[in-house]
mmCIF file of C-alpha atoms and ligand atoms in Angstrom:
data_model
loop_
_atom_site.group_PDB
_atom_site.id
_atom_site.type_symbol
_atom_site.label_atom_id
_atom_site.label_comp_id
_atom_site.label_asym_id
_atom_site.label_seq_id
_atom_site.Cartn_x
_atom_site.Cartn_y
_atom_site.Cartn_z
ATOM 1 C CA UNK A 1 -1.859 -12.794 22.286
ATOM 2 C CA UNK A 2 -2.546 -11.355 18.838
ATOM 3 C CA UNK A 3 -0.109 -11.160 15.947
ATOM 4 C CA UNK A 4 0.176 -9.035 12.877
ATOM 5 C CA UNK A 5 -0.851 -10.634 9.567
ATOM 6 C CA UNK A 6 2.364 -12.387 8.578
ATOM 7 C CA UNK A 7 2.200 -11.351 4.907
ATOM 8 C CA UNK A 8 2.704 -7.733 5.991
ATOM 9 C CA UNK A 9 6.186 -8.357 7.381
ATOM 10 C CA UNK A 10 7.252 -11.072 4.916
ATOM 11 C CA UNK A 11 9.393 -10.228 1.886
ATOM 12 C CA UNK A 12 7.538 -9.406 -1.315
ATOM 13 C CA UNK A 13 6.182 -12.434 -3.178
ATOM 14 C CA UNK A 14 6.971 -13.131 -6.839
ATOM 15 C CA UNK A 15 3.381 -12.322 -7.798
ATOM 16 C CA UNK A 16 0.622 -10.310 -6.238
ATOM 17 C CA UNK A 17 -3.033 -9.665 -6.976
ATOM 18 C CA UNK A 18 -4.978 -6.836 -5.380
ATOM 19 C CA UNK A 19 -8.731 -7.163 -5.033
ATOM 20 C CA UNK A 20 -11.068 -4.311 -4.187
ATOM 21 C CA UNK A 21 -14.608 -5.210 -3.098
ATOM 22 C CA UNK A 22 -17.604 -2.935 -2.664
ATOM 23 C CA UNK A 23 -20.421 -3.601 -0.208
ATOM 24 C CA UNK A 24 -23.827 -4.734 -1.484
ATOM 25 C CA UNK A 25 -26.760 -3.135 0.263
ATOM 26 C CA UNK A 26 -28.561 -5.557 2.588
ATOM 27 C CA UNK A 27 -25.736 -8.093 2.235
ATOM 28 C CA UNK A 28 -24.901 -10.504 5.031
ATOM 29 C CA UNK A 29 -21.598 -8.917 5.989
ATOM 30 C CA UNK A 30 -20.984 -10.955 9.111
ATOM 31 C CA UNK A 31 -21.416 -14.202 7.192
ATOM 32 C CA UNK A 32 -19.114 -12.878 4.467
ATOM 33 C CA UNK A 33 -16.397 -12.018 6.981
ATOM 34 C CA UNK A 34 -16.670 -15.438 8.588
ATOM 35 C CA UNK A 35 -16.377 -17.125 5.186
ATOM 36 C CA UNK A 36 -13.435 -14.899 4.314
ATOM 37 C CA UNK A 37 -11.750 -15.921 7.561
ATOM 38 C CA UNK A 38 -11.945 -19.574 6.492
ATOM 39 C CA UNK A 39 -9.963 -18.852 3.317
ATOM 40 C CA UNK A 40 -7.656 -15.972 4.132
ATOM 41 C CA UNK A 41 -4.784 -16.530 6.528
ATOM 42 C CA UNK A 42 -2.984 -13.179 6.639
ATOM 43 C CA UNK A 43 -0.030 -14.668 4.791
ATOM 44 C CA UNK A 44 -1.187 -15.857 1.380
ATOM 45 C CA UNK A 45 -4.000 -13.317 1.608
ATOM 46 C CA UNK A 46 -3.521 -10.083 3.544
ATOM 47 C CA UNK A 47 -6.881 -8.486 4.303
ATOM 48 C CA UNK A 48 -7.877 -4.885 4.976
ATOM 49 C CA UNK A 49 -11.346 -3.603 5.875
ATOM 50 C CA UNK A 50 -12.575 -0.200 4.745
ATOM 51 C CA UNK A 51 -14.498 2.336 6.793
ATOM 52 C CA UNK A 52 -17.751 1.575 4.935
ATOM 53 C CA UNK A 53 -17.667 -2.095 5.964
ATOM 54 C CA UNK A 54 -16.784 -1.376 9.591
ATOM 55 C CA UNK A 55 -19.564 1.204 9.815
ATOM 56 C CA UNK A 56 -22.062 -1.151 8.187
ATOM 57 C CA UNK A 57 -21.370 -3.490 11.101
ATOM 58 C CA UNK A 58 -22.180 -0.661 13.483
ATOM 59 C CA UNK A 59 -18.594 -0.552 14.728
ATOM 60 C CA UNK A 60 -15.723 1.883 14.866
ATOM 61 C CA UNK A 61 -12.018 1.118 14.707
ATOM 62 C CA UNK A 62 -10.087 3.950 16.375
ATOM 63 C CA UNK A 63 -7.841 5.514 13.727
ATOM 64 C CA UNK A 64 -9.688 4.092 10.710
ATOM 65 C CA UNK A 65 -11.130 6.635 8.310
ATOM 66 C CA UNK A 66 -11.341 6.946 4.562
ATOM 67 C CA UNK A 67 -8.625 8.558 2.462
ATOM 68 C CA UNK A 68 -9.857 12.070 1.742
ATOM 69 C CA UNK A 69 -7.995 12.497 -1.540
ATOM 70 C CA UNK A 70 -5.790 15.515 -2.093
ATOM 71 C CA UNK A 71 -4.741 18.038 -4.704
ATOM 72 C CA UNK A 72 -1.632 20.087 -5.345
ATOM 73 C CA UNK A 73 -0.571 22.392 -8.156
ATOM 74 C CA UNK A 74 -1.485 20.413 -11.287
ATOM 75 C CA UNK A 75 -1.905 17.224 -9.235
ATOM 76 C CA UNK A 76 -4.923 15.182 -8.283
ATOM 77 C CA UNK A 77 -4.775 12.342 -5.788
ATOM 78 C CA UNK A 78 -8.122 10.596 -6.031
ATOM 79 C CA UNK A 79 -9.920 8.833 -3.239
ATOM 80 C CA UNK A 80 -11.464 5.526 -4.332
ATOM 81 C CA UNK A 81 -12.741 3.869 -1.159
ATOM 82 C CA UNK A 82 -13.592 0.170 -0.995
ATOM 83 C CA UNK A 83 -15.227 -2.025 1.615
ATOM 84 C CA UNK A 84 -12.624 -4.777 1.489
ATOM 85 C CA UNK A 85 -9.070 -4.954 0.167
ATOM 86 C CA UNK A 86 -7.229 -8.247 -0.332
ATOM 87 C CA UNK A 87 -3.581 -8.630 -1.251
ATOM 88 C CA UNK A 88 -3.069 -12.104 -2.703
ATOM 89 C CA UNK A 89 0.556 -13.253 -2.556
ATOM 90 C CA UNK A 90 2.033 -16.187 -4.436
ATOM 91 C CA UNK A 91 4.219 -17.444 -7.229
ATOM 92 C CA UNK A 92 1.742 -19.016 -9.646
ATOM 93 C CA UNK A 93 -0.637 -16.775 -11.554
ATOM 94 C CA UNK A 94 -3.164 -19.547 -12.070
ATOM 95 C CA UNK A 95 -3.315 -20.180 -8.321
ATOM 96 C CA UNK A 96 -4.064 -16.511 -7.743
ATOM 97 C CA UNK A 97 -6.863 -16.617 -10.323
ATOM 98 C CA UNK A 98 -8.481 -19.579 -8.571
ATOM 99 C CA UNK A 99 -7.959 -18.099 -5.137
ATOM 100 C CA UNK A 100 -9.684 -14.933 -6.356
ATOM 101 C CA UNK A 101 -12.676 -16.985 -7.474
ATOM 102 C CA UNK A 102 -12.849 -18.751 -4.116
ATOM 103 C CA UNK A 103 -12.719 -15.465 -2.211
ATOM 104 C CA UNK A 104 -15.354 -14.011 -4.499
ATOM 105 C CA UNK A 105 -17.633 -16.977 -3.941
ATOM 106 C CA UNK A 106 -17.092 -16.815 -0.178
ATOM 107 C CA UNK A 107 -18.130 -13.171 0.207
ATOM 108 C CA UNK A 108 -20.326 -12.984 -2.888
ATOM 109 C CA UNK A 109 -23.667 -12.377 -1.201
ATOM 110 C CA UNK A 110 -22.431 -9.300 0.582
ATOM 111 C CA UNK A 111 -19.461 -7.934 -1.324
ATOM 112 C CA UNK A 112 -18.888 -7.435 -5.018
ATOM 113 C CA UNK A 113 -15.468 -7.574 -6.663
ATOM 114 C CA UNK A 114 -14.947 -4.164 -8.287
ATOM 115 C CA UNK A 115 -11.234 -4.094 -8.998
ATOM 116 C CA UNK A 116 -8.461 -6.584 -9.754
ATOM 117 C CA UNK A 117 -4.852 -5.461 -10.253
ATOM 118 C CA UNK A 118 -2.134 -7.917 -11.267
ATOM 119 C CA UNK A 119 1.234 -7.234 -9.686
ATOM 120 C CA UNK A 120 4.691 -8.763 -9.804
ATOM 121 C CA UNK A 121 8.193 -8.418 -8.468
ATOM 122 C CA UNK A 122 10.617 -6.792 -10.898
ATOM 123 C CA UNK A 123 14.307 -7.695 -10.566
ATOM 124 C CA UNK A 124 15.519 -7.447 -6.988
ATOM 125 C CA UNK A 125 12.573 -5.298 -5.886
ATOM 126 C CA UNK A 126 12.679 -2.551 -8.501
ATOM 127 C CA UNK A 127 10.036 -0.083 -9.521
ATOM 128 C CA UNK A 128 9.406 -0.199 -13.300
ATOM 129 C CA UNK A 129 11.480 2.999 -13.562
ATOM 130 C CA UNK A 130 14.428 0.759 -12.664
ATOM 131 C CA UNK A 131 14.993 2.243 -9.184
ATOM 132 C CA UNK A 132 15.201 -0.012 -6.154
ATOM 133 C CA UNK A 133 12.134 0.449 -3.972
ATOM 134 C CA UNK A 134 12.101 -0.256 -0.244
ATOM 135 C CA UNK A 135 15.768 0.433 0.587
ATOM 136 C CA UNK A 136 14.995 2.631 3.592
ATOM 137 C CA UNK A 137 12.261 0.411 4.970
ATOM 138 C CA UNK A 138 12.548 -0.223 8.704
ATOM 139 C CA UNK A 139 13.407 -3.839 9.607
ATOM 140 C CA UNK A 140 13.055 -6.102 12.659
ATOM 141 C CA UNK A 141 11.641 -4.389 15.749
ATOM 142 C CA UNK A 142 11.646 -1.053 13.950
ATOM 143 C CA UNK A 143 9.326 -2.479 11.294
ATOM 144 C CA UNK A 144 6.978 -3.706 14.017
ATOM 145 C CA UNK A 145 7.107 -0.358 15.758
ATOM 146 C CA UNK A 146 6.302 1.486 12.516
ATOM 147 C CA UNK A 147 3.598 -0.802 11.180
ATOM 148 C CA UNK A 148 1.824 -2.569 14.040
ATOM 149 C CA UNK A 149 -0.649 -1.237 16.600
ATOM 150 C CA UNK A 150 0.379 -1.837 20.229
ATOM 151 C CA UNK A 151 -0.977 -0.834 23.616
ATOM 152 C CA UNK A 152 -4.542 -0.216 22.452
ATOM 153 C CA UNK A 153 -6.147 -3.364 23.768
ATOM 154 C CA UNK A 154 -7.653 -6.660 22.762
ATOM 155 C CA UNK A 155 -8.692 -6.936 19.117
ATOM 156 C CA UNK A 156 -6.709 -3.846 18.140
ATOM 157 C CA UNK A 157 -3.128 -4.752 19.080
ATOM 158 C CA UNK A 158 -1.451 -6.589 16.217
ATOM 159 C CA UNK A 159 -3.570 -4.701 13.696
ATOM 160 C CA UNK A 160 -2.183 -2.365 11.071
ATOM 161 C CA UNK A 161 -3.417 0.439 8.846
ATOM 162 C CA UNK A 162 -2.633 0.339 5.135
ATOM 163 C CA UNK A 163 -2.629 3.105 2.542
ATOM 164 C CA UNK A 164 -2.964 1.828 -1.032
ATOM 165 C CA UNK A 165 -2.560 3.827 -4.236
ATOM 166 C CA UNK A 166 -2.301 2.533 -7.765
ATOM 167 C CA UNK A 167 0.167 4.769 -9.616
ATOM 168 C CA UNK A 168 0.162 4.930 -13.421
ATOM 169 C CA UNK A 169 3.572 5.606 -14.966
ATOM 170 C CA UNK A 170 4.039 7.657 -18.126
ATOM 171 C CA UNK A 171 7.094 5.949 -19.570
ATOM 172 C CA UNK A 172 7.253 8.421 -22.467
ATOM 173 C CA UNK A 173 7.709 11.283 -19.993
ATOM 174 C CA UNK A 174 10.194 9.285 -17.954
ATOM 175 C CA UNK A 175 12.310 8.341 -20.962
ATOM 176 C CA UNK A 176 12.310 11.955 -22.158
ATOM 177 C CA UNK A 177 14.192 12.883 -18.975
ATOM 178 C CA UNK A 178 17.996 12.619 -19.034
ATOM 179 C CA UNK A 179 19.559 9.986 -16.732
ATOM 180 C CA UNK A 180 20.667 12.831 -14.443
ATOM 181 C CA UNK A 181 17.137 14.268 -14.314
ATOM 182 C CA UNK A 182 15.785 10.818 -13.525
ATOM 183 C CA UNK A 183 18.286 10.338 -10.693
ATOM 184 C CA UNK A 184 17.455 13.810 -9.385
ATOM 185 C CA UNK A 185 13.736 13.030 -9.453
ATOM 186 C CA UNK A 186 14.262 10.052 -7.143
ATOM 187 C CA UNK A 187 17.293 11.387 -5.265
ATOM 188 C CA UNK A 188 19.237 8.188 -5.770
ATOM 189 C CA UNK A 189 21.521 6.920 -8.550
ATOM 190 C CA UNK A 190 19.817 4.153 -10.490
ATOM 191 C CA UNK A 191 23.131 2.448 -11.348
ATOM 192 C CA UNK A 192 24.129 1.722 -7.722
ATOM 193 C CA UNK A 193 21.231 3.025 -5.562
ATOM 194 C CA UNK A 194 23.525 5.531 -3.812
ATOM 195 C CA UNK A 195 21.658 8.507 -2.342
ATOM 196 C CA UNK A 196 22.648 11.800 -3.997
ATOM 197 C CA UNK A 197 23.795 14.407 -1.466
ATOM 198 C CA UNK A 198 23.241 17.189 -3.956
ATOM 199 C CA UNK A 199 19.758 16.123 -5.079
ATOM 200 C CA UNK A 200 17.275 19.003 -5.373
ATOM 201 C CA UNK A 201 14.610 19.581 -2.703
ATOM 202 C CA UNK A 202 12.025 18.144 -5.102
ATOM 203 C CA UNK A 203 13.776 14.725 -5.115
ATOM 204 C CA UNK A 204 11.429 11.993 -3.897
ATOM 205 C CA UNK A 205 13.698 10.774 -1.098
ATOM 206 C CA UNK A 206 14.252 14.345 0.099
ATOM 207 C CA UNK A 207 10.482 14.877 0.259
ATOM 208 C CA UNK A 208 9.878 11.632 2.118
ATOM 209 C CA UNK A 209 13.019 11.237 4.324
ATOM 210 C CA UNK A 210 11.330 9.502 7.225
ATOM 211 C CA UNK A 211 13.525 10.843 10.017
ATOM 212 C CA UNK A 212 13.148 14.442 8.796
ATOM 213 C CA UNK A 213 9.544 14.664 10.047
ATOM 214 C CA UNK A 214 8.442 15.747 13.484
ATOM 215 C CA UNK A 215 7.454 13.233 14.784
ATOM 216 C CA UNK A 216 9.460 10.867 12.576
ATOM 217 C CA UNK A 217 7.301 9.347 9.843
ATOM 218 C CA UNK A 218 8.375 5.722 9.493
ATOM 219 C CA UNK A 219 6.210 3.187 7.716
ATOM 220 C CA UNK A 220 6.574 -0.192 6.045
ATOM 221 C CA UNK A 221 6.314 -0.020 2.270
ATOM 222 C CA UNK A 222 5.359 -3.196 0.439
ATOM 223 C CA UNK A 223 4.726 -1.809 -3.037
ATOM 224 C CA UNK A 224 4.735 -3.935 -6.200
ATOM 225 C CA UNK A 225 4.803 -3.085 -9.906
ATOM 226 C CA UNK A 226 1.588 -3.763 -11.816
ATOM 227 C CA UNK A 227 0.639 -4.002 -15.470
ATOM 228 C CA UNK A 228 -2.495 -4.448 -17.520
ATOM 229 C CA UNK A 229 -2.298 -4.349 -21.303
ATOM 230 C CA UNK A 230 -0.191 -1.307 -22.130
ATOM 231 C CA UNK A 231 -0.697 0.408 -18.783
ATOM 232 C CA UNK A 232 1.733 -0.140 -15.932
ATOM 233 C CA UNK A 233 3.085 1.423 -12.785
ATOM 234 C CA UNK A 234 3.380 0.807 -9.065
ATOM 235 C CA UNK A 235 0.816 -0.281 -6.510
ATOM 236 C CA UNK A 236 2.066 1.775 -3.582
ATOM 237 C CA UNK A 237 1.256 -0.021 -0.323
ATOM 238 C CA UNK A 238 2.329 1.375 3.041
ATOM 239 C CA UNK A 239 1.527 -0.199 6.410
ATOM 240 C CA UNK A 240 1.560 1.920 9.539
ATOM 241 C CA UNK A 241 0.396 1.864 13.153
ATOM 242 C CA UNK A 242 -1.728 4.798 11.965
ATOM 243 C CA UNK A 243 -2.103 6.801 8.759
ATOM 244 C CA UNK A 244 -0.114 9.713 10.210
ATOM 245 C CA UNK A 245 3.253 8.949 8.565
ATOM 246 C CA UNK A 246 1.686 8.425 5.146
ATOM 247 C CA UNK A 247 -0.326 11.629 5.433
ATOM 248 C CA UNK A 248 2.685 13.677 6.535
ATOM 249 C CA UNK A 249 4.711 12.402 3.577
ATOM 250 C CA UNK A 250 1.943 12.908 1.072
ATOM 251 C CA UNK A 251 1.474 16.507 2.248
ATOM 252 C CA UNK A 252 5.132 17.203 1.568
ATOM 253 C CA UNK A 253 5.044 15.375 -1.772
ATOM 254 C CA UNK A 254 2.217 17.594 -3.046
ATOM 255 C CA UNK A 255 3.940 20.770 -1.907
ATOM 256 C CA UNK A 256 1.498 21.588 0.901
ATOM 257 C CA UNK A 257 4.371 22.539 3.236
ATOM 258 C CA UNK A 258 6.750 24.561 1.090
ATOM 259 C CA UNK A 259 5.224 24.732 -2.393
ATOM 260 C CA UNK A 260 7.768 22.252 -3.798
ATOM 261 C CA UNK A 261 6.133 19.228 -5.407
ATOM 262 C CA UNK A 262 7.753 15.807 -5.592
ATOM 263 C CA UNK A 263 9.596 15.312 -8.878
ATOM 264 C CA UNK A 264 8.152 11.817 -9.345
ATOM 265 C CA UNK A 265 4.906 13.513 -10.416
ATOM 266 C CA UNK A 266 6.768 14.335 -13.636
ATOM 267 C CA UNK A 267 6.321 10.736 -14.735
ATOM 268 C CA UNK A 268 3.700 9.085 -12.561
ATOM 269 C CA UNK A 269 0.380 9.813 -10.841
ATOM 270 C CA UNK A 270 -1.999 7.982 -8.556
ATOM 271 C CA UNK A 271 -5.269 6.791 -10.111
ATOM 272 C CA UNK A 272 -6.718 5.200 -6.952
ATOM 273 C CA UNK A 273 -6.395 5.800 -3.224
ATOM 274 C CA UNK A 274 -7.817 3.960 -0.241
ATOM 275 C CA UNK A 275 -7.296 3.333 3.471
ATOM 276 C CA UNK A 276 -7.940 0.016 5.239
ATOM 277 C CA UNK A 277 -7.618 -1.563 8.671
ATOM 278 C CA UNK A 278 -5.817 -4.910 8.676
ATOM 279 C CA UNK A 279 -7.147 -6.917 11.623
ATOM 280 C CA UNK A 280 -4.710 -8.886 13.784
ATOM 281 C CA UNK A 281 -4.371 -12.665 13.803
ATOM 282 C CA UNK A 282 -5.162 -14.867 16.774
ATOM 283 C CA UNK A 283 -4.163 -18.522 16.648
ATOM 284 C CA UNK A 284 -3.640 -18.170 12.906
ATOM 285 C CA UNK A 285 -7.154 -16.776 12.266
ATOM 286 C CA UNK A 286 -8.373 -13.208 11.880
ATOM 287 C CA UNK A 287 -9.112 -11.666 15.231
ATOM 288 C CA UNK A 288 -12.338 -9.744 14.637
ATOM 289 C CA UNK A 289 -13.224 -9.148 18.273
ATOM 290 C CA UNK A 290 -13.000 -5.389 17.635
ATOM 291 C CA UNK A 291 -15.968 -5.882 15.299
ATOM 292 C CA UNK A 292 -17.905 -7.922 17.818
ATOM 293 C CA UNK A 293 -17.226 -11.255 16.112
HETATM 294 C C1 LIG B 301 4.902 5.603 -8.073
HETATM 295 C C2 LIG B 301 5.095 6.065 -6.866
HETATM 296 C C3 LIG B 301 6.375 5.903 -6.122
HETATM 297 C C4 LIG B 301 7.579 5.446 -6.542
HETATM 298 C C5 LIG B 301 7.986 4.959 -7.923
HETATM 299 C C6 LIG B 301 8.459 5.490 -5.409
HETATM 300 C C7 LIG B 301 9.786 5.094 -5.446
HETATM 301 C C8 LIG B 301 10.674 5.223 -4.399
HETATM 302 C C9 LIG B 301 12.070 4.935 -4.456
HETATM 303 C C10 LIG B 301 12.798 4.428 -5.692
HETATM 304 C C11 LIG B 301 12.602 5.186 -3.235
HETATM 305 C C12 LIG B 301 14.083 5.065 -2.811
HETATM 306 C C13 LIG B 301 14.449 3.759 -2.179
HETATM 307 C C14 LIG B 301 13.741 3.448 -0.901
HETATM 308 O O1 LIG B 301 14.158 3.869 0.203
HETATM 309 O O2 LIG B 301 12.750 2.771 -0.989
HETATM 310 C C15 LIG B 301 11.526 5.627 -2.389
HETATM 311 C C16 LIG B 301 11.652 5.965 -1.072
HETATM 312 C C17 LIG B 301 10.613 6.326 -0.274
HETATM 313 N N1 LIG B 301 9.321 6.561 -0.656
HETATM 314 FE FE1 LIG B 301 8.552 6.327 -2.491
HETATM 315 N N2 LIG B 301 7.778 5.969 -4.332
HETATM 316 C C18 LIG B 301 6.500 6.238 -4.721
HETATM 317 C C19 LIG B 301 5.478 6.752 -3.948
HETATM 318 C C20 LIG B 301 5.593 7.061 -2.619
HETATM 319 C C21 LIG B 301 4.536 7.583 -1.798
HETATM 320 C C22 LIG B 301 3.123 7.883 -2.267
HETATM 321 C C23 LIG B 301 5.050 7.725 -0.540
HETATM 322 C C24 LIG B 301 4.399 8.226 0.728
HETATM 323 C C25 LIG B 301 3.338 8.991 0.769
HETATM 324 C C26 LIG B 301 6.424 7.277 -0.578
HETATM 325 C C27 LIG B 301 7.254 7.204 0.504
HETATM 326 C C28 LIG B 301 8.587 6.869 0.446
HETATM 327 C C29 LIG B 301 9.450 6.819 1.623
HETATM 328 C C30 LIG B 301 9.040 7.031 3.059
HETATM 329 C C31 LIG B 301 10.726 6.495 1.174
HETATM 330 C C32 LIG B 301 11.992 6.345 2.008
HETATM 331 C C33 LIG B 301 12.534 7.730 2.309
HETATM 332 C C34 LIG B 301 13.720 7.681 3.268
HETATM 333 O O3 LIG B 301 13.489 7.631 4.480
HETATM 334 O O4 LIG B 301 14.852 7.709 2.772
HETATM 335 N N3 LIG B 301 6.729 6.895 -1.861
HETATM 336 N N4 LIG B 301 10.364 5.651 -3.121
#
């Protein structure tokens, strides 16, 4: 029996660190994955494999492909694929630094660390705009149903697909908006998180209302604020049993359905974008049977 990586369902940690690795040509990928499996447990380190890595192993994971990127009027959503994505979760920044070094050493011959993003929990799960993020996340069995693959067979069941985008906020633009404009951009009142019935169609929660899609587009968001020097924003992270819900929502956000773009683009934009397959766990270890390991 295979299980989902436990860090996917667990509440957000105090601190996070996102690592993006690229593949080295001729690297010993199988050895790297085995070494990674010794260190990463799916809880303290959630792991996602990119299409390039899976293909380099001569394998195919049904449903895994790279994020194609997208564009809307005045909007670019870049695709920045990586071979391996790790989400380190903890409460001590020094521990995360050392864990990063261990992971790097473990996979070093085959994978090179290209990107590190430091993330943290803000208040009771707020985006840096001050709005609560994650309110409408499914919970319990509904979270499993939204985020975890089932009925596809050994090595695939218990897996999950994750969409990751680093969003860069423009706080100057955000602060230039009146409190009412800000609430209308999200579609909720920042002061008490109440959803605004009269929010415009461009409001973020109107664009993304999960039950308004056909089929319904539920997913499990586990986003965390990030900062580096003077730059900051949100690492948007959404787990799904496929990428379909994310793609449906993104299409609506960029106005591809009705020409109305999501009002959050007034103050934030994605600067990265990648898709990964998160293998299941078996007896507390990564189950890589789908890759022939
Ligand atoms: C910087 C980028 C983003 C910010 C700051 C942001 C913030 C928020 C906030 C404050 C909420 C309302 C509370 C909640 O239910 O969580 C929300 C809801 C939601 N967001 Fe985002 N979000 C961002 C990007 C995205 C993206 C890229 C997607 C999907 C492609 C997305 C999908 C959703 C969904 C599905 C909901 C719940 C809608 C519902 O069913 O009511 N968000 N977001």
